[in-house]
Short mmCIF file of C-alpha atoms in Angstrom, two decimals:
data_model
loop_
_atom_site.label_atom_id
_atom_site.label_comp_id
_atom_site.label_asym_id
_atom_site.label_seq_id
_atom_site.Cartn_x
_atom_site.Cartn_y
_atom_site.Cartn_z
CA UNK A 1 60.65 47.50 -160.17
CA UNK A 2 61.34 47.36 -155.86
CA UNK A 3 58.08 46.33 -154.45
CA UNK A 4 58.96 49.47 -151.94
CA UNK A 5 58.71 51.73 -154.43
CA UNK A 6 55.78 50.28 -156.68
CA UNK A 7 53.41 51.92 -154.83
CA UNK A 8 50.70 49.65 -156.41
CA UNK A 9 51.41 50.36 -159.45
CA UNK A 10 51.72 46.87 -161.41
CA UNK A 11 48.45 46.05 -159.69
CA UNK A 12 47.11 48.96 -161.41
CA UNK A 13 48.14 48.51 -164.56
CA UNK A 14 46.76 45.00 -164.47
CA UNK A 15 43.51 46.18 -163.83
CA UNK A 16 43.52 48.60 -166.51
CA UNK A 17 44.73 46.27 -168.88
CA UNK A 18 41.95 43.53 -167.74
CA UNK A 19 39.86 47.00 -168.27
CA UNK A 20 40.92 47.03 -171.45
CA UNK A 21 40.53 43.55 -172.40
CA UNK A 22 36.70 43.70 -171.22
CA UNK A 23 36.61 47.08 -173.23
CA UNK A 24 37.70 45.59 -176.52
CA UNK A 25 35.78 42.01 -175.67
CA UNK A 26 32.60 44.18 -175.32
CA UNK A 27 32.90 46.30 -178.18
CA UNK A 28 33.03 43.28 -180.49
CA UNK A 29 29.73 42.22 -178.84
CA UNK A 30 28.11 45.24 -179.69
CA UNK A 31 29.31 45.51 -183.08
CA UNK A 32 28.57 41.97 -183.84
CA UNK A 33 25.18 42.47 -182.48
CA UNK A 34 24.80 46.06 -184.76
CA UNK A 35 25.96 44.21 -187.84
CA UNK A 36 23.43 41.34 -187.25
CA UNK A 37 20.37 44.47 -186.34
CA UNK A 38 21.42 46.04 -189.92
CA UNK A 39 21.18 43.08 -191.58
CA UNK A 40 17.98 42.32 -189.98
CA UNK A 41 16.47 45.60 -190.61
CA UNK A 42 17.69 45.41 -194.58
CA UNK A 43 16.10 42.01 -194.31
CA UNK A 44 12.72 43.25 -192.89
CA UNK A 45 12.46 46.44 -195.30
CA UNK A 46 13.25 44.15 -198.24
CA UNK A 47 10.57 41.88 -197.07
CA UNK A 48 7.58 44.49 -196.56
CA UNK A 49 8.71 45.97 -200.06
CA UNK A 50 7.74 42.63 -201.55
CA UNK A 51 4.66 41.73 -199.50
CA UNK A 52 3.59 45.17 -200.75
CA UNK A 53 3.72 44.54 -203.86
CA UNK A 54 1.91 41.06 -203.19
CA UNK A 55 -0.78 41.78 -201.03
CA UNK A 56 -1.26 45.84 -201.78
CA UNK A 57 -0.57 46.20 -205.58
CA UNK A 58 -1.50 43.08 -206.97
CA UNK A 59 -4.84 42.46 -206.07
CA UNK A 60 -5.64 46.28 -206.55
CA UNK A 61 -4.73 45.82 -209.82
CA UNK A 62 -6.36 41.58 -210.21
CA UNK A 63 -9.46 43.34 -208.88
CA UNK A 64 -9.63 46.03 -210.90
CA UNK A 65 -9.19 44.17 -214.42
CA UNK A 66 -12.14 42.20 -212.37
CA UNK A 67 -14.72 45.05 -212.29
CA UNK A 68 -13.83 46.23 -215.33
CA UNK A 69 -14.32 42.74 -216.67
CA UNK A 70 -17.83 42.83 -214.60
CA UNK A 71 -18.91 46.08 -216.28
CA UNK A 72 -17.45 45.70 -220.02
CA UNK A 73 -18.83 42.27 -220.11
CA UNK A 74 -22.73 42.74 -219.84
CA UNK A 75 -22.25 46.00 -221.89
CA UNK A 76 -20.87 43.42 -224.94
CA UNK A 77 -23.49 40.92 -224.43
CA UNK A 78 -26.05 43.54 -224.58
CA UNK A 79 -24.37 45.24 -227.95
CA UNK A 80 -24.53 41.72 -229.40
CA UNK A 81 -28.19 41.09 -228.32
CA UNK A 82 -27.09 38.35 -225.71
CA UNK A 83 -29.21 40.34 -223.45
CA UNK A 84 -31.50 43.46 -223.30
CA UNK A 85 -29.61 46.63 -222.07
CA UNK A 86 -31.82 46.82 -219.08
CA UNK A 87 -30.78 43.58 -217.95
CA UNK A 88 -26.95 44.37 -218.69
CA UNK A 89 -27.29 48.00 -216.63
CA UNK A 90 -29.11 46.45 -213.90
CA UNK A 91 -26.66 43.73 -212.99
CA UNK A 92 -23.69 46.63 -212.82
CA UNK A 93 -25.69 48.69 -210.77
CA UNK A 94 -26.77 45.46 -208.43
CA UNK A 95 -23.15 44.87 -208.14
CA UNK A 96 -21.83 48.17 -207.94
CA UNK A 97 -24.37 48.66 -204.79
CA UNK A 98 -23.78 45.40 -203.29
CA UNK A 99 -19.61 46.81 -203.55
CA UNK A 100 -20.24 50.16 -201.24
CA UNK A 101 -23.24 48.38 -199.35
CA UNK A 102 -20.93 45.22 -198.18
CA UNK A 103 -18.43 46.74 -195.83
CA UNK A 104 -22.07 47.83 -193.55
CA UNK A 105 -23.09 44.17 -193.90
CA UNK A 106 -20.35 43.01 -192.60
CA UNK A 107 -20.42 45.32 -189.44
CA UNK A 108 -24.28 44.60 -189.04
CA UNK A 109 -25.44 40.94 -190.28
CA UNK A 110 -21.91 39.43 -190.00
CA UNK A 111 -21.78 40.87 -186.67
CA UNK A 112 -24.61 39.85 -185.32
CA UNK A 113 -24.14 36.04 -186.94
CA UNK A 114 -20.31 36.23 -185.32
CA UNK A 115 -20.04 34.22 -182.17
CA UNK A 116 -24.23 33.32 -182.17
CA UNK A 117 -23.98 29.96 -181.08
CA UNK A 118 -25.88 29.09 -177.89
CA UNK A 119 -27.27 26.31 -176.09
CA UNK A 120 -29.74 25.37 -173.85
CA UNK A 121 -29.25 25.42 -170.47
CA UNK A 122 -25.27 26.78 -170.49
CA UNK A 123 -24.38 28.16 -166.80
CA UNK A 124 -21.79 30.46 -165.90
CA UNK A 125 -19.60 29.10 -162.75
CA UNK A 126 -17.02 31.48 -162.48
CA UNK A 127 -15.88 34.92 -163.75
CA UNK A 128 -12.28 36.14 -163.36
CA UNK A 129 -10.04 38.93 -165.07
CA UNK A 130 -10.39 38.38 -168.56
CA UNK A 131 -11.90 34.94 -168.12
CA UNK A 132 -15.23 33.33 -167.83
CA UNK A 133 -15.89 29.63 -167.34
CA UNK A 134 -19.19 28.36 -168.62
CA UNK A 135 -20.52 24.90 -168.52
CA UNK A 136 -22.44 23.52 -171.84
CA UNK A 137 -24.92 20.12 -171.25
CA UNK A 138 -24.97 18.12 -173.66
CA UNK A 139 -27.88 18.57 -176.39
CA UNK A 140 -28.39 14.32 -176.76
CA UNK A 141 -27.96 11.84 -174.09
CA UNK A 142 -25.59 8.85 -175.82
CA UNK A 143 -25.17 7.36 -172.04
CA UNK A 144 -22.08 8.01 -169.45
CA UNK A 145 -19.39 10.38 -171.31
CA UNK A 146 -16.66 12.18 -170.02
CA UNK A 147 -16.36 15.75 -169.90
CA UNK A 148 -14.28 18.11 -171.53
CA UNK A 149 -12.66 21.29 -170.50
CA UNK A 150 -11.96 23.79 -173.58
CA UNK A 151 -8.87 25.60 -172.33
CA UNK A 152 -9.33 29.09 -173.20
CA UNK A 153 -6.45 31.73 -174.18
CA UNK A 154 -5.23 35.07 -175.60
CA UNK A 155 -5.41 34.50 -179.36
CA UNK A 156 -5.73 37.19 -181.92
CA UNK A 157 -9.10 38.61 -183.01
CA UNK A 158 -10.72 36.39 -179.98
CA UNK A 159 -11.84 33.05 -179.26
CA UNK A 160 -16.07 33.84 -180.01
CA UNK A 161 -15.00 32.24 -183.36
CA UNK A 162 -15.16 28.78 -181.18
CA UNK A 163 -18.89 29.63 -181.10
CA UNK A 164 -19.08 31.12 -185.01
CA UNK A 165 -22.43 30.21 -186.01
CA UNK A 166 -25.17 27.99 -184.56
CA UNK A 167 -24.89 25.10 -186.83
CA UNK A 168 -20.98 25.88 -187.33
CA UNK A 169 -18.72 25.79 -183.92
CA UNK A 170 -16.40 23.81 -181.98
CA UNK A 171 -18.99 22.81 -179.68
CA UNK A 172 -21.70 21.40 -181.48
CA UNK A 173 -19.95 17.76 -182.50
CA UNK A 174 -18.97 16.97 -178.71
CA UNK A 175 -22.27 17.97 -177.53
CA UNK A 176 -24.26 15.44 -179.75
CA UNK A 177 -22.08 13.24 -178.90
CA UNK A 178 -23.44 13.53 -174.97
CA UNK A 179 -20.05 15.25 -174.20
CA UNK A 180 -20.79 17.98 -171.39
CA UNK A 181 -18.27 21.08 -172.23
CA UNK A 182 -16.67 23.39 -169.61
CA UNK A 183 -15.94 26.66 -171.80
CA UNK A 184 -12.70 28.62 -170.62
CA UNK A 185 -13.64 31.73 -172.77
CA UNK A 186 -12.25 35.65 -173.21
CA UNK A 187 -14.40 38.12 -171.78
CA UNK A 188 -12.85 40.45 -174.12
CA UNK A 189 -13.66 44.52 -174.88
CA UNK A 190 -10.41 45.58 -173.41
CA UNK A 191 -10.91 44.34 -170.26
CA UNK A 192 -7.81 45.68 -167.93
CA UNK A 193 -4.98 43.60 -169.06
CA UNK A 194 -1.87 45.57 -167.47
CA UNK A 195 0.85 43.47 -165.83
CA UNK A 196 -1.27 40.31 -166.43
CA UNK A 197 1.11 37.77 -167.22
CA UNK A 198 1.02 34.14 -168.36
CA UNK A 199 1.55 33.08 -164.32
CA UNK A 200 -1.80 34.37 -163.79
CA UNK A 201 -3.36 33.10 -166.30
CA UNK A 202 -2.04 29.76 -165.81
CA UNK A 203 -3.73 30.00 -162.54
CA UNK A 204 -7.10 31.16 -163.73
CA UNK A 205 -6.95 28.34 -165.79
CA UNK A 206 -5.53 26.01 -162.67
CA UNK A 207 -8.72 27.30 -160.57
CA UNK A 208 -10.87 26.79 -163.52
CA UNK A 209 -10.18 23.39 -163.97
CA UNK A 210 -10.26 22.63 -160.34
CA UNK A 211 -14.29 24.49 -160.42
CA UNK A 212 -14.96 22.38 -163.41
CA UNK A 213 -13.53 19.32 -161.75
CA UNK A 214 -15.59 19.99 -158.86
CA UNK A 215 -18.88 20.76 -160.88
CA UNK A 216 -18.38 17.40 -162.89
CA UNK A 217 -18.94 14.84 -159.99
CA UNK A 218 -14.87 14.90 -159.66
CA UNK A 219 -14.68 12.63 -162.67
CA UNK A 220 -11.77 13.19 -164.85
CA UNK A 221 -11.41 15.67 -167.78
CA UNK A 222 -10.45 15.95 -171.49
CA UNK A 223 -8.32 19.22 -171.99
CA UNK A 224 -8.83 20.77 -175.07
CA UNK A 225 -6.62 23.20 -176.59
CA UNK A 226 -7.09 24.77 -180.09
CA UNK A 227 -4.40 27.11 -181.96
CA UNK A 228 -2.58 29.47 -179.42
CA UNK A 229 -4.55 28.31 -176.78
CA UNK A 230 -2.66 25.00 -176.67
CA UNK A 231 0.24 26.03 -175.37
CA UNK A 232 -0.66 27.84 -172.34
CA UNK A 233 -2.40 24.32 -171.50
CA UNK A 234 1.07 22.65 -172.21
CA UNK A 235 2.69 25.14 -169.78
CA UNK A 236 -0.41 24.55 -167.29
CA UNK A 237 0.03 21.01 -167.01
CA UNK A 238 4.10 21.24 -166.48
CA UNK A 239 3.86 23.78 -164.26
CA UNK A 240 1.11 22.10 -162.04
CA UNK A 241 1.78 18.07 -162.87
CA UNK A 242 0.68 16.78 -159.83
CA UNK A 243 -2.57 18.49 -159.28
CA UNK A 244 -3.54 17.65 -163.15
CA UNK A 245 -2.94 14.27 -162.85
CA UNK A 246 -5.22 13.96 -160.47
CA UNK A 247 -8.01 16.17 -162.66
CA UNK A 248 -6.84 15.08 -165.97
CA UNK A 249 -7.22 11.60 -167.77
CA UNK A 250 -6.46 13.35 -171.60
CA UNK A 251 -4.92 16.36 -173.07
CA UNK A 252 -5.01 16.89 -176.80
CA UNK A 253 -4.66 20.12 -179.24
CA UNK A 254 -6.02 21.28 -182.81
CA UNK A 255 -3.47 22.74 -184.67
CA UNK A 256 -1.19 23.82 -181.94
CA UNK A 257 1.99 25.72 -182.81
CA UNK A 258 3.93 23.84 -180.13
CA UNK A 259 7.62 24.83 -181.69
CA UNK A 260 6.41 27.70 -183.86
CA UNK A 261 10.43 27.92 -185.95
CA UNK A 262 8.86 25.49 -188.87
CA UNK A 263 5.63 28.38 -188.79
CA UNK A 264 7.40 29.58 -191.56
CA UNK A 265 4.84 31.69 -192.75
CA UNK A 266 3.10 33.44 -190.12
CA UNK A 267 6.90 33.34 -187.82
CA UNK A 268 8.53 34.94 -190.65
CA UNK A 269 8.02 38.35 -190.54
CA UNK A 270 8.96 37.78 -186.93
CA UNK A 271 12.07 36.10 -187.34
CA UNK A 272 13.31 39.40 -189.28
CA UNK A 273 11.82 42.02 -186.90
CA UNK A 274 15.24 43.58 -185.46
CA UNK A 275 15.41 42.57 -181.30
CA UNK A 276 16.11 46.06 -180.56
CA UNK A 277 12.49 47.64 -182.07
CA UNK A 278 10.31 44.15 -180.43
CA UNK A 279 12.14 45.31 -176.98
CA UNK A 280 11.34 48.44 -177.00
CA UNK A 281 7.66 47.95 -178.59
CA UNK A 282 7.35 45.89 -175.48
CA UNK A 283 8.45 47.98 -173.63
CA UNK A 284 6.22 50.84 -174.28
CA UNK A 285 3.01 48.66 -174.70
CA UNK A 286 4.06 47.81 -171.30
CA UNK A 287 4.01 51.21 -169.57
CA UNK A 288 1.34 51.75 -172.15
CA UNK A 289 -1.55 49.94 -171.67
CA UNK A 290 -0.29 46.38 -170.92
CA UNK A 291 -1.11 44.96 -173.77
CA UNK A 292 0.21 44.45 -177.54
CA UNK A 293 -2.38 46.80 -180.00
CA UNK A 294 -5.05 45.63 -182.48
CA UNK A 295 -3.60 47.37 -185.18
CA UNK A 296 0.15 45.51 -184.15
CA UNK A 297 -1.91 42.37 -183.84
CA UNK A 298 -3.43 42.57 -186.91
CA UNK A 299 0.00 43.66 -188.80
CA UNK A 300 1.97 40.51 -187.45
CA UNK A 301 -1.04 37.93 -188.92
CA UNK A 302 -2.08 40.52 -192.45
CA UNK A 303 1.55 40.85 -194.24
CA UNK A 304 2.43 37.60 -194.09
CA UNK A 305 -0.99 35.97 -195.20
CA UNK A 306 -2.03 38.89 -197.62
CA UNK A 307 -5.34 39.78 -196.07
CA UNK A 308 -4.55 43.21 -195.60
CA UNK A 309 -6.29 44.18 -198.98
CA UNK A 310 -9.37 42.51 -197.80
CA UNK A 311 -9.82 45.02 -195.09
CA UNK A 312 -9.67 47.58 -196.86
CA UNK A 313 -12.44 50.04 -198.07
CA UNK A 314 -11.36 48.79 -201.29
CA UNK A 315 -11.18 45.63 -200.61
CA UNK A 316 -14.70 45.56 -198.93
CA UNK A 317 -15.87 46.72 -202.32
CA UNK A 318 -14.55 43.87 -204.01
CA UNK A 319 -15.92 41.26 -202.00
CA UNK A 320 -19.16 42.55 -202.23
CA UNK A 321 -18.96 43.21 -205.68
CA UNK A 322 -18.31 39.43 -206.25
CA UNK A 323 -21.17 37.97 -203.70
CA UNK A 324 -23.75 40.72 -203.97
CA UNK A 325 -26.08 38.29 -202.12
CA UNK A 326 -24.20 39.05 -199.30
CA UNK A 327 -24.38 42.63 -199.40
CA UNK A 328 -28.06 42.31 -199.86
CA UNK A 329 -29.13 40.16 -197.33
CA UNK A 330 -31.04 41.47 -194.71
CA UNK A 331 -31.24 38.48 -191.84
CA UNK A 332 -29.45 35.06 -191.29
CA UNK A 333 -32.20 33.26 -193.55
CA UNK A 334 -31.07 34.89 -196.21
CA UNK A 335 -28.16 33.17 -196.37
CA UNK A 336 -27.21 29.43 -196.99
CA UNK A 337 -24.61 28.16 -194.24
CA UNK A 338 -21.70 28.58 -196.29
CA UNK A 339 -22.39 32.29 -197.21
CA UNK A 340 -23.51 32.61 -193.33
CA UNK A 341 -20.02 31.33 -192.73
CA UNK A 342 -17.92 33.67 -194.97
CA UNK A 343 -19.93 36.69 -193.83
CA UNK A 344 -19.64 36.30 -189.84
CA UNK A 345 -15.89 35.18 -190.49
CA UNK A 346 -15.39 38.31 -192.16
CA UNK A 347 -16.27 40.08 -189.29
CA UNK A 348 -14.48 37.89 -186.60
CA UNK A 349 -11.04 39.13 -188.74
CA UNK A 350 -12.19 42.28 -189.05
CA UNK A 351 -10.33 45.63 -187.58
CA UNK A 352 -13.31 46.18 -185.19
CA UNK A 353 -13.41 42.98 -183.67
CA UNK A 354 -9.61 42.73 -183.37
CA UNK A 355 -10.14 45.99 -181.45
CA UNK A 356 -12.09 44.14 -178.72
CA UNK A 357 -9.35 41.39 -177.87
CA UNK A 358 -6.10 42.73 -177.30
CA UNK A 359 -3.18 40.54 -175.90
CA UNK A 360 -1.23 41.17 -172.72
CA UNK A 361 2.67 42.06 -173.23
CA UNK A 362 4.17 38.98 -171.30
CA UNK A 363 1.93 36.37 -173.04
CA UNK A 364 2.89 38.03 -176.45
CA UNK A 365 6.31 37.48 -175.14
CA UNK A 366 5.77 33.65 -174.69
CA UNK A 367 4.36 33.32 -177.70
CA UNK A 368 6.85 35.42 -179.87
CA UNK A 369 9.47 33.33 -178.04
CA UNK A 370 8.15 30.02 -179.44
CA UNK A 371 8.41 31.41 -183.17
CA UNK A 372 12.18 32.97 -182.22
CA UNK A 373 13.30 29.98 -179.88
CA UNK A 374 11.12 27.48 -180.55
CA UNK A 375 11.02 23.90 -178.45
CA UNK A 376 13.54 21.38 -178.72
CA UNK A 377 13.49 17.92 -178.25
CA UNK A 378 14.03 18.25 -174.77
CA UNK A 379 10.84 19.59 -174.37
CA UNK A 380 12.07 23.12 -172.83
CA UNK A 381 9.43 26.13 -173.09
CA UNK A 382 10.82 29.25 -173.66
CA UNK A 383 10.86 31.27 -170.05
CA UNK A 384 8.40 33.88 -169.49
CA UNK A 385 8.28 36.87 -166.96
CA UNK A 386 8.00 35.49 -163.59
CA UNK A 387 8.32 32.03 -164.40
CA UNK A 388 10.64 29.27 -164.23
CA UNK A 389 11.68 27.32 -167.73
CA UNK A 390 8.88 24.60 -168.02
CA UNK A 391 9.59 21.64 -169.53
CA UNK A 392 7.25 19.11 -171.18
CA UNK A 393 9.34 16.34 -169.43
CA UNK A 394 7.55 16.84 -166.07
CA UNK A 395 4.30 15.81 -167.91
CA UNK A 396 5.81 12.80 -169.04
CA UNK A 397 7.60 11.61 -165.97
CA UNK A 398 5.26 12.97 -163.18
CA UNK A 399 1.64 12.30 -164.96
CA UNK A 400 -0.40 9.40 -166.63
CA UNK A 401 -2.05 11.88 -168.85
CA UNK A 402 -2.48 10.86 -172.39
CA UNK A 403 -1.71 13.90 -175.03
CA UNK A 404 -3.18 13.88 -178.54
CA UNK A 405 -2.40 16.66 -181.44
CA UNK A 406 -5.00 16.94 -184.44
CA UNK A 407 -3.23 19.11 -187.60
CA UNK A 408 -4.40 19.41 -190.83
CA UNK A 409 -2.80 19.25 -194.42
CA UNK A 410 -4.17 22.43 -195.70
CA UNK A 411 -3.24 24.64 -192.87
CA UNK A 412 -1.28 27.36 -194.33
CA UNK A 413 0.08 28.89 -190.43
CA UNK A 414 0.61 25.54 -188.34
CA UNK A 415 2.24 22.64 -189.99
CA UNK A 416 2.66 19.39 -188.49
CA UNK A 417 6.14 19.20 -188.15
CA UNK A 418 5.67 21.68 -185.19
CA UNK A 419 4.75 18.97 -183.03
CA UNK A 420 8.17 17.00 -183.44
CA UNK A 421 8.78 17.82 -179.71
CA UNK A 422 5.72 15.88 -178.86
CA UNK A 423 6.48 12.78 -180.43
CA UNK A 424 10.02 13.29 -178.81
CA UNK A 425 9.13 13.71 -175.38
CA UNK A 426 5.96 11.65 -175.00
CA UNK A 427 6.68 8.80 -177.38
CA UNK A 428 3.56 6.30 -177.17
CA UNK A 429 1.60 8.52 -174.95
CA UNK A 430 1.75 11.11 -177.47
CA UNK A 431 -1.00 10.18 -180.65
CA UNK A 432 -0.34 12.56 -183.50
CA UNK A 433 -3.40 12.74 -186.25
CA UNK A 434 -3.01 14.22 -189.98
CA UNK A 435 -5.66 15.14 -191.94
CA UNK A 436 -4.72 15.92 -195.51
CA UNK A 437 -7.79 18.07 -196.58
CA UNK A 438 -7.76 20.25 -193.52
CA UNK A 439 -7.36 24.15 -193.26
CA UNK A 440 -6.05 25.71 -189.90
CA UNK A 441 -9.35 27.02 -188.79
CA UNK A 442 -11.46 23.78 -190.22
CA UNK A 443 -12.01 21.70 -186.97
CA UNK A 444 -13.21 25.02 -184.98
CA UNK A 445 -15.67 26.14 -187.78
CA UNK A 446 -16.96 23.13 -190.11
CA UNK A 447 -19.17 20.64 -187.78
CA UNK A 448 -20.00 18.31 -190.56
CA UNK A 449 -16.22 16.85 -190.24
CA UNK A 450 -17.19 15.21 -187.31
CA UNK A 451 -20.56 13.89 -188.91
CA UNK A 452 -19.71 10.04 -189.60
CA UNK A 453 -22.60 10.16 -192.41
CA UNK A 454 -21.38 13.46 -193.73
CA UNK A 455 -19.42 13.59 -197.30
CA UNK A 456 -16.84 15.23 -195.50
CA UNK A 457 -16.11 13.77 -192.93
CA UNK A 458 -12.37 12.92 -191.65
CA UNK A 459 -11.44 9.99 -190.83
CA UNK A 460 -9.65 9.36 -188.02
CA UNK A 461 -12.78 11.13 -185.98
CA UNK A 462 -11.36 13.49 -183.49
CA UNK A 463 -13.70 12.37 -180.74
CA UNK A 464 -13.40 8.82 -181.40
CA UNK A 465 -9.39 9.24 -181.23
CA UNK A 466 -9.66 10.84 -177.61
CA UNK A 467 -12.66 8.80 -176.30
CA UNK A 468 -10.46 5.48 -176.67
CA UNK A 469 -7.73 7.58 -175.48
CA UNK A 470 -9.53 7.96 -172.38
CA UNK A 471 -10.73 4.65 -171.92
CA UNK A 472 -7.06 3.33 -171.85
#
């Protein structure tokens, strides 16, 4: 055609067919990514139809062949002369009671047992937001130890379980062991969480370590960070490497989901979630409230471990029905440790409590993003709202900080082989511990590990391991 009489034409019709182009390029991407949400959502309905089955049906029906069991049984022994009647009708109706009465117990004596541990002489140095930094002397003087920081952090159903029962809690082995304890701890009841993001409380925690620090004769610490709390110290110490050097001689974790993909378990309910319903969920808890729900919370964690049931009225029943002692106990003494245990746990994983310790939207983001994304051996974090990518590299190239990582063989939620990126990046400054006989919640909540003349203790000892660390 004469450029005089094109009139712009073939320029035109380029840019419609570069329109076009992007038209059809796009429309692939969108049907791609509505072929992979179907498939996801089949995935995820499939899934809950089976972890019905598993955790609603089945022990409805295990527990009632149970009672039935526990009424038909005394009924025969007593027909057979095994026992009087009396005897036979009174342990149905002891049980029976204990059944209705144990759901009350648990909201009474297991609440009051939740969280009891105290100590002599703790002071509060700072309060702010959510957080609360307390420091704990320690209870025997063993000469000069270092202190340690316990790096608090948004985990589900709240972090009083740290402080369980008086002779159970994560406190209690450090402190006989002359450790001094700075407590980063949740404030909790729904304390105003909207728009708090993991920035800000990487800088609570940066402030509180600087107070602690401060309070401790500017001697060096030992960060401590246990479950989800771990990895907002992780993201603390790469996003501030410098000043924690200078504060920081050793940073170590319990059972830290550091790249959450081999979390198979808890992650994979998550994994199947469609992307369009978690953005919008975020979306709304963000012009909500600012924070993810207890009953969400509690959904995420319950399906995939089957303790749904448990909760229930039902299921409350049960439980007492099977430890009647528990149901008739009337104060701590009652109880023998173990059953002290079971009965304040109960309540820390209750519905109520959950209530009390929601987490904000952009943490829940970080988090979901390490089960979805994971870490790599290049030691990349997942970004988070107004935050730049962190990478454990900066640790490892800009500190002398010695990192540690305690798992344990029986932990159904956190395997070990999440901390590959840790041997990866860190190499020889990175010690990684396995103990076999371990459950997820074990080092937090059964003192007598760390008891070198206790049956059960583990061996390597968690406090030796990071005391030599620290003397390195």
């Amino acid at each position: 055609m004469d450029k005089n009489l094109d009139f712009g034409f073939s320029k035109a019709m380029e840019q419609v067919m570069g329109l076009g182009r992007e038209v059809m390029h796009r429309s692939t991407e969108y049907y791609g990514y509505g072929v992979q949400e179907l498939f996801r959502t089949l995935s995820m309905n499939s899934y809950l139809a089976r972890q019905f089955v598993e955790a609603g049906v089945t022990p409805t029906v295990e527990s009632l062949r149970l009672i039935e069991s526990g009424i038909t049984k005394p009924l025969v022994d007593a027909l057979h002369g095994k026992k009087p009647l009396r005897e036979s009708m009174f342990e149905v109706t002891e049980r029976a009671t204990a059944g209705v009465r144990y759901a009350k117990t648990v909201h009474s004596l297991g609440k009051k047992l939740y969280g009891s541990a105290t100590f002599t002489g703790e002071t509060v140095l700072m309060e702010t937001g959510p957080f609360r930094l307390t420091y704990i002397p320690p209870t025997r003087d063993t000469g000069p130890q270092p202190p340690m920081f316990h790096v608090g952090g948004f985990i589900p159903f709240g972090d009083l379980v740290f402080r369980l029962l008086p002779e159970a809690n994560l406190y209690k082995p450090f402190l006989e062991r002359g450790i001094g304890i700075y407590a980063m701890e949740q404030r909790g009841r729904k304390r105003s969480l909207k728009g708090y993001t993991l920035k800000e409380s990487l800088d609570t925690l940066d402030a509180m370590v600087d107070a602690a620090y401060e309070h401790a004769g500017r001697r060096k610490l030992i960060l401590e960070g246990y479950c989800g709390a771990g990895m907002p110290m992780l993201a603390y110490l790469a996003k501030y490497p410098q000043k924690a050097d200078a504060r920081v001689q050793v940073a170590y974790t319990f059972v830290a989901p550091v790249d959450g993909r081999p979390c198979k378990l808890v992650g994979g309910l998550v994994t199947l979630l469609p992307e369009s319903l978690l953005n919008a969920n975020f979306a709304l808890a963000d012009l909500a409230t600012g924070y993810i729900t207890s009953t969400q919370l509690r959904t995420g964690i319950d399906i995939p471990l089957n303790t749904a049931f448990i909760k229930t009225r039902f299921g409350y029943f049960v439980e007492g029905w099977k430890n009647p002692k528990h149901s008739n106990a009337k104060s701590p003494t009652d109880l023998n440790t173990f059953e002290r245990r079971k009965l304040a746990g109960a309540y820390w994983l209750s519905p109520e409590n959950c209530a009390d310790y929601p987490i904000p939207v952009d943490v829940a983001r970080f988090m979901l993003d390490l089960w979805l994304k994971g870490v790599g051996d290049d030691g990349v974090l997942p970004a988070a709202q107004d935050l730049e990518p962190l990478n454990l590299g900066v640790i490892h190239n800009q500190t002398n900080i010695r990192l540690a990582g305690f798992y344990g063989g029986q932990d159904r939620t956190v395997p070990e082989s999440t901390a590959k990126p840790m041997k990866a990046v860190f190499g020889d400054r990175y010690t990684h511990v396995f103990h076999p006989s371990v459950a997820h919640i074990a080092y937090a909540v059964a003192s007598e590990m760390f008891d070198k003349g206790s049956p059960w203790a583990i061996h390597p000892n968690p406090i030796d391991v990071v005391l030599e660390l620290y003397q390195r």
